[in-house]
Coordinates of N, CA and C in Angstrom, one line a residue:
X6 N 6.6 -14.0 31.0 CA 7.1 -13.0 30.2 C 6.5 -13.2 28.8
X7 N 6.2 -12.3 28.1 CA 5.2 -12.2 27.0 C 6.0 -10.8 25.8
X8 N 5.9 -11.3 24.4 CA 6.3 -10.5 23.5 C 5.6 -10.0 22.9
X9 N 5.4 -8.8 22.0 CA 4.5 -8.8 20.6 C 5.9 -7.8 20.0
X10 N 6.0 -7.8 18.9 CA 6.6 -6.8 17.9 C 6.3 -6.6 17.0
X11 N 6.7 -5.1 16.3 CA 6.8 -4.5 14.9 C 8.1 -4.4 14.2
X12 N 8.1 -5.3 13.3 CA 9.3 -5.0 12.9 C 9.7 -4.2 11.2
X13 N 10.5 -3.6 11.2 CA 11.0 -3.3 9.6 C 12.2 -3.7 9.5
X14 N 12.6 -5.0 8.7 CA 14.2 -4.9 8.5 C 14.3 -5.3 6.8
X15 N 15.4 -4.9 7.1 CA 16.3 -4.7 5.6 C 17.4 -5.2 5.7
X16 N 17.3 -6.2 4.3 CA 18.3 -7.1 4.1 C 19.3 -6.9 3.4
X17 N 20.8 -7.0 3.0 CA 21.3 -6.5 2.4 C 22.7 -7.6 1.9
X18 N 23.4 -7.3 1.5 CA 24.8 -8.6 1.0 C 25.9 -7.4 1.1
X19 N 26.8 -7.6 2.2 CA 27.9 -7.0 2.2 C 28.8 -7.9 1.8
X20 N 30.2 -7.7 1.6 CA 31.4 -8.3 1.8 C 31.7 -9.6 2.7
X21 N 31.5 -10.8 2.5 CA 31.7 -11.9 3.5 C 32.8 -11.5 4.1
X22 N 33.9 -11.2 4.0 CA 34.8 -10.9 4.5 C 34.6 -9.9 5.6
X23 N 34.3 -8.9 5.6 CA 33.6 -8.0 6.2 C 33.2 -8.3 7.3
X24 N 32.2 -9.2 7.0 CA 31.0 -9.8 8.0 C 31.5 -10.6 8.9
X25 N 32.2 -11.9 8.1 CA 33.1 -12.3 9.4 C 34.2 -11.8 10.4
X26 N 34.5 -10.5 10.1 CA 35.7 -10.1 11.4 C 34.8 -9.2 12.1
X27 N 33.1 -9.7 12.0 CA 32.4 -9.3 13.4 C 32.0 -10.7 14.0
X28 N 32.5 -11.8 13.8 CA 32.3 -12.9 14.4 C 33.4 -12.8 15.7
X29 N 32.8 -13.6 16.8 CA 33.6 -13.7 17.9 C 34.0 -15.2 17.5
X30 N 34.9 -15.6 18.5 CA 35.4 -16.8 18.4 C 34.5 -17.7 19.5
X31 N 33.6 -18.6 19.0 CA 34.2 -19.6 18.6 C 33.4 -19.4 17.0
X32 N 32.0 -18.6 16.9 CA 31.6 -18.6 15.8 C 32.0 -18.2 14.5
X33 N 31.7 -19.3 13.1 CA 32.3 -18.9 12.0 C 31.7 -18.3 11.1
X34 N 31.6 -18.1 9.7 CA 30.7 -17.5 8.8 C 29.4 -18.7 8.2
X35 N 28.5 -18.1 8.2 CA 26.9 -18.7 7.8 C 27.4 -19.7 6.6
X36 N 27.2 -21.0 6.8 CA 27.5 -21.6 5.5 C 26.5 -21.7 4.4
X37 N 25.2 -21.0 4.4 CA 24.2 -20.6 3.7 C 24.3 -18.7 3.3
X38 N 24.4 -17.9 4.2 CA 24.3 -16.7 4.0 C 25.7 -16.0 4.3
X39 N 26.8 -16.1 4.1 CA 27.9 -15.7 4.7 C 28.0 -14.0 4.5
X40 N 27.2 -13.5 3.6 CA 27.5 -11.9 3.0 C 25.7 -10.8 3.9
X41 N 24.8 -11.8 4.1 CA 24.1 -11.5 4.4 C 23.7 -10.5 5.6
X42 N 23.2 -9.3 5.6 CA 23.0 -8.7 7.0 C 21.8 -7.7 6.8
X43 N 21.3 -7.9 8.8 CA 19.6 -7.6 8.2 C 20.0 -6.5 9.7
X44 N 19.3 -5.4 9.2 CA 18.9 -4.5 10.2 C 17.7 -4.6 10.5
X45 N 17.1 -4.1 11.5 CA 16.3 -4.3 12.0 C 15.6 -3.8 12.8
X46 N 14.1 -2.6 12.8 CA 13.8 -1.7 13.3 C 12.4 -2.3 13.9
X47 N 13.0 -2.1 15.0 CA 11.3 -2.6 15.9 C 11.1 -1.9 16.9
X48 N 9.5 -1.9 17.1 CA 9.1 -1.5 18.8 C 8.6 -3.0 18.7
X49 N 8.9 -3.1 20.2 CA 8.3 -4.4 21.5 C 7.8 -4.1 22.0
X50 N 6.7 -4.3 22.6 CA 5.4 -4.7 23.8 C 5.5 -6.1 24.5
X51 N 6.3 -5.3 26.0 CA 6.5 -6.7 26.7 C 5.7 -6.2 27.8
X52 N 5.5 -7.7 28.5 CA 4.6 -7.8 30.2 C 5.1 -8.7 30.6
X53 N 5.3 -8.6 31.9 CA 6.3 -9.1 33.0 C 5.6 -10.4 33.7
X54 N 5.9 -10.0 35.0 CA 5.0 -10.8 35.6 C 3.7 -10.1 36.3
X55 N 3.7 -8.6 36.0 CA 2.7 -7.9 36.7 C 1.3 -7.5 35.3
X56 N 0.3 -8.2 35.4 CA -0.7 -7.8 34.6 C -1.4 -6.5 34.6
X57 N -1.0 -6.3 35.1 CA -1.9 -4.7 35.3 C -0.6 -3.4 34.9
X58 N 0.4 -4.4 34.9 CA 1.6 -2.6 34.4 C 1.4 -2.3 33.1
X59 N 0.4 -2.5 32.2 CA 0.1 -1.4 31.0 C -0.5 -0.1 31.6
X60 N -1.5 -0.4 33.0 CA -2.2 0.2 33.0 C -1.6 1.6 34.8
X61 N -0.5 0.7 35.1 CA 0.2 1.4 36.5 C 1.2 1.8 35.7
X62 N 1.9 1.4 34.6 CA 3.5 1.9 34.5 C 3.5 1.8 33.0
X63 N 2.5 2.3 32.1 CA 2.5 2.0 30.7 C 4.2 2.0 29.8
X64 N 5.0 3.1 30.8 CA 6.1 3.5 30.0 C 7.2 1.9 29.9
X65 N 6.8 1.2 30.9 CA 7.5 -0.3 31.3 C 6.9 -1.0 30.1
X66 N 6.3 -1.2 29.6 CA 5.7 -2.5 28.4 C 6.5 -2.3 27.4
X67 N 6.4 -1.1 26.9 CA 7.5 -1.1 25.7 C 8.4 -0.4 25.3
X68 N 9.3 -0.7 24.1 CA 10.6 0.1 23.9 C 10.6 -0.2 22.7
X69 N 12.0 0.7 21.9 CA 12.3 0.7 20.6 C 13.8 0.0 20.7
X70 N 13.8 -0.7 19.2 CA 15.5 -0.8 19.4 C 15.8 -0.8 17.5
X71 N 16.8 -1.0 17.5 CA 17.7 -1.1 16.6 C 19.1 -2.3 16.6
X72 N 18.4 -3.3 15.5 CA 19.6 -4.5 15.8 C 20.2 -4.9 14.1
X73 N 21.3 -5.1 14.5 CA 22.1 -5.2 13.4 C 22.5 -6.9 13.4
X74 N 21.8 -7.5 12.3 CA 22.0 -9.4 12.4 C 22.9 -9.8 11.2
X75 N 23.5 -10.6 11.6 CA 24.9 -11.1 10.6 C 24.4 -12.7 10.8
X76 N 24.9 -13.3 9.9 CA 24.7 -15.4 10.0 C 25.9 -15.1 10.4
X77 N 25.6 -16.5 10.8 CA 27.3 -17.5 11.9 C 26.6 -18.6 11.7
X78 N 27.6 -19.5 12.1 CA 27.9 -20.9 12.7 C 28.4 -21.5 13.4
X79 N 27.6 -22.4 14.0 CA 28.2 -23.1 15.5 C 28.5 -24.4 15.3
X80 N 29.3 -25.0 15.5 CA 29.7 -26.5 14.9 C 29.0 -26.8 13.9
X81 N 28.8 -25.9 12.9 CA 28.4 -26.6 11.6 C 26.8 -26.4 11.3
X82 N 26.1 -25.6 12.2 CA 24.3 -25.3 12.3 C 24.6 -24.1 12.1
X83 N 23.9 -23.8 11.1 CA 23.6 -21.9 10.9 C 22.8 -21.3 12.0
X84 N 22.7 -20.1 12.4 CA 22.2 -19.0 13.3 C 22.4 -17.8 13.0
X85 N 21.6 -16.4 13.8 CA 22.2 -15.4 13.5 C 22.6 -15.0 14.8
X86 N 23.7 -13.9 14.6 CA 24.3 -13.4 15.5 C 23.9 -11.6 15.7
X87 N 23.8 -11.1 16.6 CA 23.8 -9.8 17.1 C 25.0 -9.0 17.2
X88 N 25.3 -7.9 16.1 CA 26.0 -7.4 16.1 C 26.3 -6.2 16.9
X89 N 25.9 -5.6 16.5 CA 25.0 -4.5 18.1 C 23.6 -3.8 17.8
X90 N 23.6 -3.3 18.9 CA 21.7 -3.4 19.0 C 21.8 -1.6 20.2
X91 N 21.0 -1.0 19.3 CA 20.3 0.3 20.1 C 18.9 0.6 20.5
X92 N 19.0 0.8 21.6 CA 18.0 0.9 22.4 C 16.9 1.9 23.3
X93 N 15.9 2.0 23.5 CA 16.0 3.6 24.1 C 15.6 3.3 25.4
X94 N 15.3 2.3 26.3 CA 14.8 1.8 27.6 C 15.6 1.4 28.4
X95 N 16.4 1.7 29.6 CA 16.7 0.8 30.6 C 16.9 -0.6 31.1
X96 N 15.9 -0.4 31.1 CA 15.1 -2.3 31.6 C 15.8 -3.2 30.6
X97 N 15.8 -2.7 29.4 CA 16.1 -3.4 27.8 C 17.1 -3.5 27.8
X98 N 18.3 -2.4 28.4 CA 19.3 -2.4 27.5 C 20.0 -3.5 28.7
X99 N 19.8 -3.5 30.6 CA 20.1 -4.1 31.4 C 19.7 -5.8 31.0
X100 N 18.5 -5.7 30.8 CA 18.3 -7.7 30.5 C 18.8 -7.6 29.3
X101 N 18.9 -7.1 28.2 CA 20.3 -7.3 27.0 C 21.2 -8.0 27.0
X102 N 21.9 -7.1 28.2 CA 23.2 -7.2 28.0 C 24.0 -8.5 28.7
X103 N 22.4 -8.6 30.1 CA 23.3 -10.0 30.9 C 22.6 -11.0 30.0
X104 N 21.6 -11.5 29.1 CA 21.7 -12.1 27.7 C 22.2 -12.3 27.0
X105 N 23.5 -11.1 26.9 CA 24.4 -11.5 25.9 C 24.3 -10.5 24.5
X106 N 23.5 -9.4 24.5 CA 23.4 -8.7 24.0 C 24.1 -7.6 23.9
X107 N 24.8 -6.9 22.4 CA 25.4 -5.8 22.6 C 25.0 -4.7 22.5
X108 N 24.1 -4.2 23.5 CA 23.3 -3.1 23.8 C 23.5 -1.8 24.3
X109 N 23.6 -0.6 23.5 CA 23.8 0.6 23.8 C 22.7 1.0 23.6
X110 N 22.7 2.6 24.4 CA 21.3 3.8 24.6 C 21.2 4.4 23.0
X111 N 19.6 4.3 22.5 CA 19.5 5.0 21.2 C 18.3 5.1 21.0
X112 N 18.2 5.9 19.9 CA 16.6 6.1 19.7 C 16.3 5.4 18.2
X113 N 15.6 4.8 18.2 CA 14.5 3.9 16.6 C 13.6 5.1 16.4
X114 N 13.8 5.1 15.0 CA 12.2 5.8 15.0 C 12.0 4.7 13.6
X115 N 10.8 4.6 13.2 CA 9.9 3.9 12.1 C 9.0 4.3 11.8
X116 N 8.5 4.1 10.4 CA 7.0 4.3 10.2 C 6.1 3.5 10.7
X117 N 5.2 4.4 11.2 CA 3.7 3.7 11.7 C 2.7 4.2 11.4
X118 N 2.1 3.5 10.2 CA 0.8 4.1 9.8 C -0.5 3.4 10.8
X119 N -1.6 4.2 11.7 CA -2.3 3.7 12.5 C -3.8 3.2 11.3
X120 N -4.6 1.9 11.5 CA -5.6 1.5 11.1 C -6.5 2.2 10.7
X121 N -7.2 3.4 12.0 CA -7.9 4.2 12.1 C -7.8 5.6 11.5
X122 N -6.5 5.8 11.4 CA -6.3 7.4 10.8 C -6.8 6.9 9.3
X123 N -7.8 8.2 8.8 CA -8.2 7.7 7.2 C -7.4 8.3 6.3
X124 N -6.6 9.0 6.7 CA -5.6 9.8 6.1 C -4.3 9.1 6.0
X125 N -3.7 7.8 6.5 CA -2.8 7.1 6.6 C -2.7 5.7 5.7
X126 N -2.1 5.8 4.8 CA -2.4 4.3 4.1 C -2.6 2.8 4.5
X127 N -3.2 1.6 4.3 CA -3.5 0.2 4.6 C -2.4 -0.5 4.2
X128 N -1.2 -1.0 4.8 CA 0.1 -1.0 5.1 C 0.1 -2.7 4.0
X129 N 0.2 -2.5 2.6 CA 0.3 -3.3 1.7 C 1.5 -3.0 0.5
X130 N 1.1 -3.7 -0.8 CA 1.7 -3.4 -1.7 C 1.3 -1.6 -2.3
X131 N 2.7 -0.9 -2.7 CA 3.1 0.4 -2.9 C 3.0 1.4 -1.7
X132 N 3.0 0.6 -0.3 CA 3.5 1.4 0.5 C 4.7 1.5 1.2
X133 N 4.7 2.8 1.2 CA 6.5 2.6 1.5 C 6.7 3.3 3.4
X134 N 8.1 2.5 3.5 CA 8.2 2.0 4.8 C 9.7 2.7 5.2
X135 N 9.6 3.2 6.4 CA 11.5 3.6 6.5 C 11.6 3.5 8.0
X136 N 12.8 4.0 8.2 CA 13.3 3.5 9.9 C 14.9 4.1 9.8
X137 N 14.9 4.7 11.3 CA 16.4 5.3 12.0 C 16.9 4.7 12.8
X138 N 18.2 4.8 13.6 CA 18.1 4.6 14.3 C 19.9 6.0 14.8
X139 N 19.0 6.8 15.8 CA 20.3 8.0 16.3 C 20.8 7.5 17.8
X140 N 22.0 8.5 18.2 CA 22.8 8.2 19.4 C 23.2 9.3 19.5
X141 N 22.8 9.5 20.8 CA 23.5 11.5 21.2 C 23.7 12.2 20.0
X142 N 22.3 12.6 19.8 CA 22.1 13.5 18.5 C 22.8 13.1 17.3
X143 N 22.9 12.3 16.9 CA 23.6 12.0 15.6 C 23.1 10.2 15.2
X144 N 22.7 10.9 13.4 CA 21.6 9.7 13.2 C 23.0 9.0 12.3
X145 N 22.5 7.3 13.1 CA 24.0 6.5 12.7 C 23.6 5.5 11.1
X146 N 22.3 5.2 11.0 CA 22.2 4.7 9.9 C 20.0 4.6 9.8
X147 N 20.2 4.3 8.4 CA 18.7 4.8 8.1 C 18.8 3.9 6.9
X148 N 17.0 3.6 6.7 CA 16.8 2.7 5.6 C 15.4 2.6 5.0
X149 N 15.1 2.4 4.0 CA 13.6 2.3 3.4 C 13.1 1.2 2.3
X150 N 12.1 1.3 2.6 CA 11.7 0.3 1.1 C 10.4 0.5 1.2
X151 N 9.5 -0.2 -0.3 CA 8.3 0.0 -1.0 C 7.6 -1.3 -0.7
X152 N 7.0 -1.7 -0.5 CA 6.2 -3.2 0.0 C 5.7 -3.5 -1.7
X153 N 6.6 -4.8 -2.0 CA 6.0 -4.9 -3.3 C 4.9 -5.9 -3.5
X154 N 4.6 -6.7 -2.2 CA 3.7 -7.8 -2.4 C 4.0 -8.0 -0.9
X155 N 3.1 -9.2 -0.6 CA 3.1 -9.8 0.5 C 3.2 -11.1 0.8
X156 N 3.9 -11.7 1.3 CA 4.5 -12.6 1.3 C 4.5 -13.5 2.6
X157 N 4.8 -15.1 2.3 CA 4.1 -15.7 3.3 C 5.8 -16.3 4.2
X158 N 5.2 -16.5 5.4 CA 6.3 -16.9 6.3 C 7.3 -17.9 6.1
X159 N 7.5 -18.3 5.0 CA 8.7 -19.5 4.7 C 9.2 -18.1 3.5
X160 N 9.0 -17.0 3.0 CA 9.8 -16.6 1.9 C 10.4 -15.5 2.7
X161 N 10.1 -14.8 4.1 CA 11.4 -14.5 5.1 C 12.5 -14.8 4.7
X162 N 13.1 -13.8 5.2 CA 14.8 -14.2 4.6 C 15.1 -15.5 5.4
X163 N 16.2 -16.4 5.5 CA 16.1 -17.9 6.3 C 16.8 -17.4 7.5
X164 N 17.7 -16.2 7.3 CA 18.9 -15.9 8.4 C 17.3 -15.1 9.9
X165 N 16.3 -14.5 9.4 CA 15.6 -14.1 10.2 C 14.5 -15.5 10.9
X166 N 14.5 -16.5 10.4 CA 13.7 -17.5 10.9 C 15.2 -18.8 12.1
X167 N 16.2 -18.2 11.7 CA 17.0 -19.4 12.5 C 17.5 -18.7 14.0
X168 N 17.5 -19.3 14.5 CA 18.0 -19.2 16.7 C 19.0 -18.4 16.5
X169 N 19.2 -17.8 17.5 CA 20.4 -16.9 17.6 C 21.3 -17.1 18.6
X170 N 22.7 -16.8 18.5 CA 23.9 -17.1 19.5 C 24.2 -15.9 19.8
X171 N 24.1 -15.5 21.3 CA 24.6 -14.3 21.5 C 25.7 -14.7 22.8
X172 N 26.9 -13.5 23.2 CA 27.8 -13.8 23.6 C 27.8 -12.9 25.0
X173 N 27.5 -13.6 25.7 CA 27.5 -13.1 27.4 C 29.3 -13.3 27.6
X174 N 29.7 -12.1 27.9 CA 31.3 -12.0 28.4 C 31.0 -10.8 30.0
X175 N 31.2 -10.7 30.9 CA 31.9 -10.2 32.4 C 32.9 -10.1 32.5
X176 N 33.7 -9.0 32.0 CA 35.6 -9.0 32.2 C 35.9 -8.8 34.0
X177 N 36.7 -9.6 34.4 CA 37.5 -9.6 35.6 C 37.2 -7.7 36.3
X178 N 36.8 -7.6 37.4 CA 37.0 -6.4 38.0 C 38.4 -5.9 38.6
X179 N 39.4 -6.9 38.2 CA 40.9 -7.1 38.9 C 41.5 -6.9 37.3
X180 N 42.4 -6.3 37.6 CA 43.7 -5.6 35.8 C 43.9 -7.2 35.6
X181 N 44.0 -7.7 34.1 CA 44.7 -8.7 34.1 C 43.9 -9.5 35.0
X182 N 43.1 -10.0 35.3 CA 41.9 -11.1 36.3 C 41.2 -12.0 35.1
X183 N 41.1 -13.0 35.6 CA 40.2 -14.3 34.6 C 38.6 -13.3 34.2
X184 N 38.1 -13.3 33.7 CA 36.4 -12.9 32.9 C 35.8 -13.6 34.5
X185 N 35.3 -12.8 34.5 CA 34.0 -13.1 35.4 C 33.1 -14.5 35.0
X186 N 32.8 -14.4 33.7 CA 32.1 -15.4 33.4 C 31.9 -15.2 31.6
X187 N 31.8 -16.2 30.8 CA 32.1 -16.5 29.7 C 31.2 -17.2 29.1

């Protein structure tokens, strides 16, 4: 299994308070970033185990999503957590969810300026960048910014460079039944 992405996210400082009554239990608030939340507009390009499905099933390699990241903590180590995440692929939203992902159907859209178009700007400082993300016709949140510089991989926000805890739950198929699995 193999990744590449595009991403656009936008960082922002809500209410710590806020933030943590999207923590599940057992996770607590980021003891570095506790107000901190990054949305996050990507397409992925994945390949499976079949080398040749770019070229049999192109629609299979990639998808778009939309993920909403909050910090937590787990015994005392920072992480981020997955708030919920939209998706526009199948495949994606199914290995998501048994990951531990909170994955609904949606559409991303983002800017993409291509290399080749001469008409399209060289994706640096004073270009500006935006991203959607809708759900049965109705656009749920949207965001932009201007690229003011470029910047090297340790000045990433920290909440985007740390592991993530996501929460796989199975509720009982019986009323009132133990979780399938936890």
């Amino acid at each position: 299994m193999a990744f590449a992405t595009e991403h656009l996210c936008i960082s922002y400082e809500s209410d710590p308070e806020a933030v943590a009554k999207y923590l599940p239990e057992p996770l607590k608030p980021s003891n570095n970033n506790p107000a901190q939340v990054i949305i996050d507009f990507g397409k992925w390009y994945c390949l499976w185990d079949e080398p040749d499905m770019p070229t049999i099933n192109p629609e299979r390699t990639s998808y778009n999503e939309t993920v909403i990241w909050i910090g937590c903590s787990y015994e005392g180590q920072d992480a981020r957590f997955c708030v919920q995440t939209w998706v526009d692929k199948d495949f994606s939203l199914v290995r998501g969810l048994i990951m531990g992902f909170n994955k609904k159907i949606g559409e991303t859209y983002k800017t993409t300026y291509h290399p080749l178009n001469p008409g399209m700007p060289k994706i640096g400082p004073g270009v500006g960048l935006s991203g959607y993300v809708a759900s049965h016709g109705e656009r749920l949140m949207q965001g932009g910014m201007k690229i003011e510089k470029e910047i090297s991989f340790s000045e990433i926000p920290e909440m985007m460079r740390l592991g993530q805890i996501n929460l796989r739950y199975f509720p009982s198929m019986e009323p009132d039944g133990k979780p399938s699995s936890m």
